[in-house]
PDB file of C-alpha atoms in Angstrom:
ATOM      1  CA  UNK A   3      -0.439   0.035   0.070  1.00  0.00           C
ATOM      2  CA  UNK A   4       1.668   3.654  -1.048  1.00  0.00           C
ATOM      3  CA  UNK A   5       0.546   6.459   0.702  1.00  0.00           C
ATOM      4  CA  UNK A   6       0.857   8.763  -2.298  1.00  0.00           C
ATOM      5  CA  UNK A   7       3.642  10.607  -0.643  1.00  0.00           C
ATOM      6  CA  UNK A   8       6.362  12.020  -3.419  1.00  0.00           C
ATOM      7  CA  UNK A   9       9.966  11.745  -3.304  1.00  0.00           C
ATOM      8  CA  UNK A  10      11.705  15.015  -4.142  1.00  0.00           C
ATOM      9  CA  UNK A  11      14.413  15.639  -6.755  1.00  0.00           C
ATOM     10  CA  UNK A  12      16.675  16.709  -3.801  1.00  0.00           C
ATOM     11  CA  UNK A  13      16.264  13.240  -2.150  1.00  0.00           C
ATOM     12  CA  UNK A  14      17.679  11.747  -5.243  1.00  0.00           C
ATOM     13  CA  UNK A  15      20.353  13.921  -5.860  1.00  0.00           C
ATOM     14  CA  UNK A  16      21.731  13.656  -2.590  1.00  0.00           C
ATOM     15  CA  UNK A  17      21.428   9.984  -2.594  1.00  0.00           C
ATOM     16  CA  UNK A  18      23.632   9.889  -5.912  1.00  0.00           C
ATOM     17  CA  UNK A  19      26.072  12.144  -3.799  1.00  0.00           C
ATOM     18  CA  UNK A  20      26.256   9.429  -1.392  1.00  0.00           C
ATOM     19  CA  UNK A  21      26.335   6.327  -3.536  1.00  0.00           C
ATOM     20  CA  UNK A  22      28.490   7.634  -6.516  1.00  0.00           C
ATOM     21  CA  UNK A  23      30.134  10.852  -5.580  1.00  0.00           C
ATOM     22  CA  UNK A  24      30.974   9.637  -1.914  1.00  0.00           C
ATOM     23  CA  UNK A  25      30.322  13.443  -1.014  1.00  0.00           C
ATOM     24  CA  UNK A  26      28.352  12.651   2.320  1.00  0.00           C
ATOM     25  CA  UNK A  27      28.121   9.720   4.893  1.00  0.00           C
ATOM     26  CA  UNK A  28      24.697   9.692   5.289  1.00  0.00           C
ATOM     27  CA  UNK A  29      21.219  11.581   4.598  1.00  0.00           C
ATOM     28  CA  UNK A  30      18.200  11.891   6.794  1.00  0.00           C
ATOM     29  CA  UNK A  31      14.676  12.280   5.381  1.00  0.00           C
ATOM     30  CA  UNK A  32      11.474  13.116   6.610  1.00  0.00           C
ATOM     31  CA  UNK A  33       7.886  13.636   5.225  1.00  0.00           C
ATOM     32  CA  UNK A  34       6.973  17.350   4.927  1.00  0.00           C
ATOM     33  CA  UNK A  35       3.297  18.030   5.260  1.00  0.00           C
ATOM     34  CA  UNK A  36       2.269  14.487   4.608  1.00  0.00           C
ATOM     35  CA  UNK A  37       2.915  15.113   0.892  1.00  0.00           C
ATOM     36  CA  UNK A  38       6.696  14.900   0.077  1.00  0.00           C
ATOM     37  CA  UNK A  39       9.954  13.312   1.326  1.00  0.00           C
ATOM     38  CA  UNK A  40      12.464  15.891   1.837  1.00  0.00           C
ATOM     39  CA  UNK A  41      15.962  16.149   3.001  1.00  0.00           C
ATOM     40  CA  UNK A  42      16.568  17.089   6.547  1.00  0.00           C
ATOM     41  CA  UNK A  43      20.290  16.878   7.477  1.00  0.00           C
ATOM     42  CA  UNK A  44      23.457  15.496   5.348  1.00  0.00           C
ATOM     43  CA  UNK A  45      26.500  13.838   7.352  1.00  0.00           C
ATOM     44  CA  UNK A  46      29.995  14.820   6.305  1.00  0.00           C
ATOM     45  CA  UNK A  47      32.291  12.121   4.777  1.00  0.00           C
ATOM     46  CA  UNK A  48      34.092  11.846   8.063  1.00  0.00           C
ATOM     47  CA  UNK A  49      30.869  11.861  10.304  1.00  0.00           C
ATOM     48  CA  UNK A  50      30.411   8.966  12.730  1.00  0.00           C
ATOM     49  CA  UNK A  51      27.781   6.350  13.145  1.00  0.00           C
ATOM     50  CA  UNK A  52      26.886   8.351  16.502  1.00  0.00           C
ATOM     51  CA  UNK A  53      26.320  11.173  14.196  1.00  0.00           C
ATOM     52  CA  UNK A  54      24.117   9.525  12.093  1.00  0.00           C
ATOM     53  CA  UNK A  55      21.880   8.209  15.009  1.00  0.00           C
ATOM     54  CA  UNK A  56      21.799  11.794  16.993  1.00  0.00           C
ATOM     55  CA  UNK A  57      20.534  13.233  13.475  1.00  0.00           C
ATOM     56  CA  UNK A  58      17.997  10.477  13.035  1.00  0.00           C
ATOM     57  CA  UNK A  59      16.380  11.465  16.530  1.00  0.00           C
ATOM     58  CA  UNK A  60      17.083  15.110  16.672  1.00  0.00           C
ATOM     59  CA  UNK A  61      13.226  15.823  15.769  1.00  0.00           C
ATOM     60  CA  UNK A  62      12.066  14.290  19.085  1.00  0.00           C
ATOM     61  CA  UNK A  63      11.266  11.179  20.442  1.00  0.00           C
ATOM     62  CA  UNK A  64       7.918  11.069  18.852  1.00  0.00           C
ATOM     63  CA  UNK A  65       9.046  11.565  15.395  1.00  0.00           C
ATOM     64  CA  UNK A  66       9.996   9.074  12.519  1.00  0.00           C
ATOM     65  CA  UNK A  67      12.507   9.556  10.008  1.00  0.00           C
ATOM     66  CA  UNK A  68      14.211   7.666   7.054  1.00  0.00           C
ATOM     67  CA  UNK A  69      18.043   7.368   7.180  1.00  0.00           C
ATOM     68  CA  UNK A  70      20.497   6.463   4.273  1.00  0.00           C
ATOM     69  CA  UNK A  71      24.059   5.430   5.461  1.00  0.00           C
ATOM     70  CA  UNK A  72      27.150   4.433   3.713  1.00  0.00           C
ATOM     71  CA  UNK A  73      28.333   2.166   6.126  1.00  0.00           C
ATOM     72  CA  UNK A  74      32.003   0.744   5.667  1.00  0.00           C
ATOM     73  CA  UNK A  75      33.525  -2.391   7.478  1.00  0.00           C
ATOM     74  CA  UNK A  76      36.490  -4.761   7.394  1.00  0.00           C
ATOM     75  CA  UNK A  77      35.576  -8.029   5.873  1.00  0.00           C
ATOM     76  CA  UNK A  78      37.917 -11.174   5.638  1.00  0.00           C
ATOM     77  CA  UNK A  79      36.811 -13.830   3.273  1.00  0.00           C
ATOM     78  CA  UNK A  80      37.310 -17.529   4.135  1.00  0.00           C
ATOM     79  CA  UNK A  81      40.714 -18.984   3.304  1.00  0.00           C
ATOM     80  CA  UNK A  82      42.624 -15.620   3.179  1.00  0.00           C
ATOM     81  CA  UNK A  83      44.688 -13.724   5.506  1.00  0.00           C
ATOM     82  CA  UNK A  84      44.033 -10.178   4.200  1.00  0.00           C
ATOM     83  CA  UNK A  85      40.829  -8.064   4.962  1.00  0.00           C
ATOM     84  CA  UNK A  86      39.101  -5.845   2.399  1.00  0.00           C
ATOM     85  CA  UNK A  87      37.154  -2.641   3.398  1.00  0.00           C
ATOM     86  CA  UNK A  88      33.499  -3.272   2.393  1.00  0.00           C
ATOM     87  CA  UNK A  89      30.864  -0.457   1.986  1.00  0.00           C
ATOM     88  CA  UNK A  90      27.071  -0.887   1.838  1.00  0.00           C
ATOM     89  CA  UNK A  91      24.350   1.489   1.698  1.00  0.00           C
ATOM     90  CA  UNK A  92      21.555   0.681   3.859  1.00  0.00           C
ATOM     91  CA  UNK A  93      18.151   2.827   4.056  1.00  0.00           C
ATOM     92  CA  UNK A  94      16.831   2.767   7.709  1.00  0.00           C
ATOM     93  CA  UNK A  95      13.273   3.464   8.545  1.00  0.00           C
ATOM     94  CA  UNK A  96      12.991   4.783  11.935  1.00  0.00           C
ATOM     95  CA  UNK A  97       9.824   4.655  13.798  1.00  0.00           C
ATOM     96  CA  UNK A  98      10.164   4.762  17.713  1.00  0.00           C
ATOM     97  CA  UNK A  99       7.918   2.996  19.791  1.00  0.00           C
ATOM     98  CA  UNK A 100       6.821   6.556  21.121  1.00  0.00           C
ATOM     99  CA  UNK A 101       5.750   7.739  17.827  1.00  0.00           C
ATOM    100  CA  UNK A 102       2.277   8.426  17.299  1.00  0.00           C
ATOM    101  CA  UNK A 103       0.138   5.700  15.211  1.00  0.00           C
ATOM    102  CA  UNK A 104      -0.853   8.159  12.433  1.00  0.00           C
ATOM    103  CA  UNK A 105       2.870   8.886  11.728  1.00  0.00           C
ATOM    104  CA  UNK A 106       4.323   5.309  12.068  1.00  0.00           C
ATOM    105  CA  UNK A 107       1.354   4.397   9.415  1.00  0.00           C
ATOM    106  CA  UNK A 108       2.551   7.319   7.269  1.00  0.00           C
ATOM    107  CA  UNK A 109       5.917   6.723   7.549  1.00  0.00           C
ATOM    108  CA  UNK A 110       5.518   2.602   6.829  1.00  0.00           C
ATOM    109  CA  UNK A 111       3.082   3.207   3.963  1.00  0.00           C
ATOM    110  CA  UNK A 112       5.688   5.766   2.457  1.00  0.00           C
ATOM    111  CA  UNK A 113       9.005   3.508   2.783  1.00  0.00           C
ATOM    112  CA  UNK A 114       8.137   1.772  -0.473  1.00  0.00           C
ATOM    113  CA  UNK A 115       8.249   5.328  -2.309  1.00  0.00           C
ATOM    114  CA  UNK A 116      11.561   6.142  -1.009  1.00  0.00           C
ATOM    115  CA  UNK A 117      12.809   2.472  -1.652  1.00  0.00           C
ATOM    116  CA  UNK A 118      11.868   2.873  -5.455  1.00  0.00           C
ATOM    117  CA  UNK A 119      13.214   5.989  -5.760  1.00  0.00           C
ATOM    118  CA  UNK A 120      16.556   5.165  -4.297  1.00  0.00           C
ATOM    119  CA  UNK A 121      18.017   2.659  -6.713  1.00  0.00           C
ATOM    120  CA  UNK A 122      21.056   0.776  -5.463  1.00  0.00           C
ATOM    121  CA  UNK A 123      20.493   0.472  -1.790  1.00  0.00           C
ATOM    122  CA  UNK A 124      22.121  -2.638  -0.673  1.00  0.00           C
ATOM    123  CA  UNK A 125      19.941  -3.435   2.564  1.00  0.00           C
ATOM    124  CA  UNK A 126      16.390  -1.966   4.408  1.00  0.00           C
ATOM    125  CA  UNK A 127      16.425  -1.764   7.900  1.00  0.00           C
ATOM    126  CA  UNK A 128      13.220  -1.116  10.336  1.00  0.00           C
ATOM    127  CA  UNK A 129      14.071   0.089  13.547  1.00  0.00           C
ATOM    128  CA  UNK A 130      11.786   1.153  16.377  1.00  0.00           C
ATOM    129  CA  UNK A 131      14.550   1.474  19.297  1.00  0.00           C
ATOM    130  CA  UNK A 132      18.331   1.934  19.615  1.00  0.00           C
ATOM    131  CA  UNK A 133      19.032  -1.623  19.983  1.00  0.00           C
ATOM    132  CA  UNK A 134      17.587  -2.014  16.394  1.00  0.00           C
ATOM    133  CA  UNK A 135      19.482   0.954  15.001  1.00  0.00           C
ATOM    134  CA  UNK A 136      22.603   0.288  16.734  1.00  0.00           C
ATOM    135  CA  UNK A 137      25.832  -0.071  14.944  1.00  0.00           C
ATOM    136  CA  UNK A 138      26.324  -3.354  15.912  1.00  0.00           C
ATOM    137  CA  UNK A 139      23.108  -4.562  14.906  1.00  0.00           C
ATOM    138  CA  UNK A 140      23.075  -3.230  11.445  1.00  0.00           C
ATOM    139  CA  UNK A 141      26.629  -4.251  10.980  1.00  0.00           C
ATOM    140  CA  UNK A 142      25.467  -8.030  11.852  1.00  0.00           C
ATOM    141  CA  UNK A 143      22.569  -7.417   9.140  1.00  0.00           C
ATOM    142  CA  UNK A 144      24.786  -6.404   6.639  1.00  0.00           C
ATOM    143  CA  UNK A 145      27.591  -9.064   7.182  1.00  0.00           C
ATOM    144  CA  UNK A 146      24.661 -11.462   6.882  1.00  0.00           C
ATOM    145  CA  UNK A 147      24.700 -10.627   2.941  1.00  0.00           C
ATOM    146  CA  UNK A 148      28.243 -11.222   2.598  1.00  0.00           C
ATOM    147  CA  UNK A 149      29.816 -14.319   0.788  1.00  0.00           C
ATOM    148  CA  UNK A 150      32.098 -16.234   2.901  1.00  0.00           C
TER     149      UNK A 150
END
């Protein structure tokens, strides 16, 4: 079910800046007036995962957001001694339990629209609390898709 919420061109261009240009580490999106998905904040390339979590939650504990993050980690293939740096883009739907039902439904039903607009995202993650959004939890989900 789609909510009819449109994804702004700005969202797509900043996505390309993260994906291809490696200009930013992350982008935080929000739904403006229940009509369009807009960019709320950008994380510089040297920003940390904690910066991302802080920006994701800065609107308050009853607010939902989408967050795109270019995640990097070391990966060692089985049977080799050297490790390589992996980069994977993930898109997170952040809807805390304390958010109002109507807002959660809007963000949930609009997640498909942003998924379709941002082509090339490796993993989609839904988080309702900090344990699901933690760096460890996200890395575990991303590593589960690695070849061994």
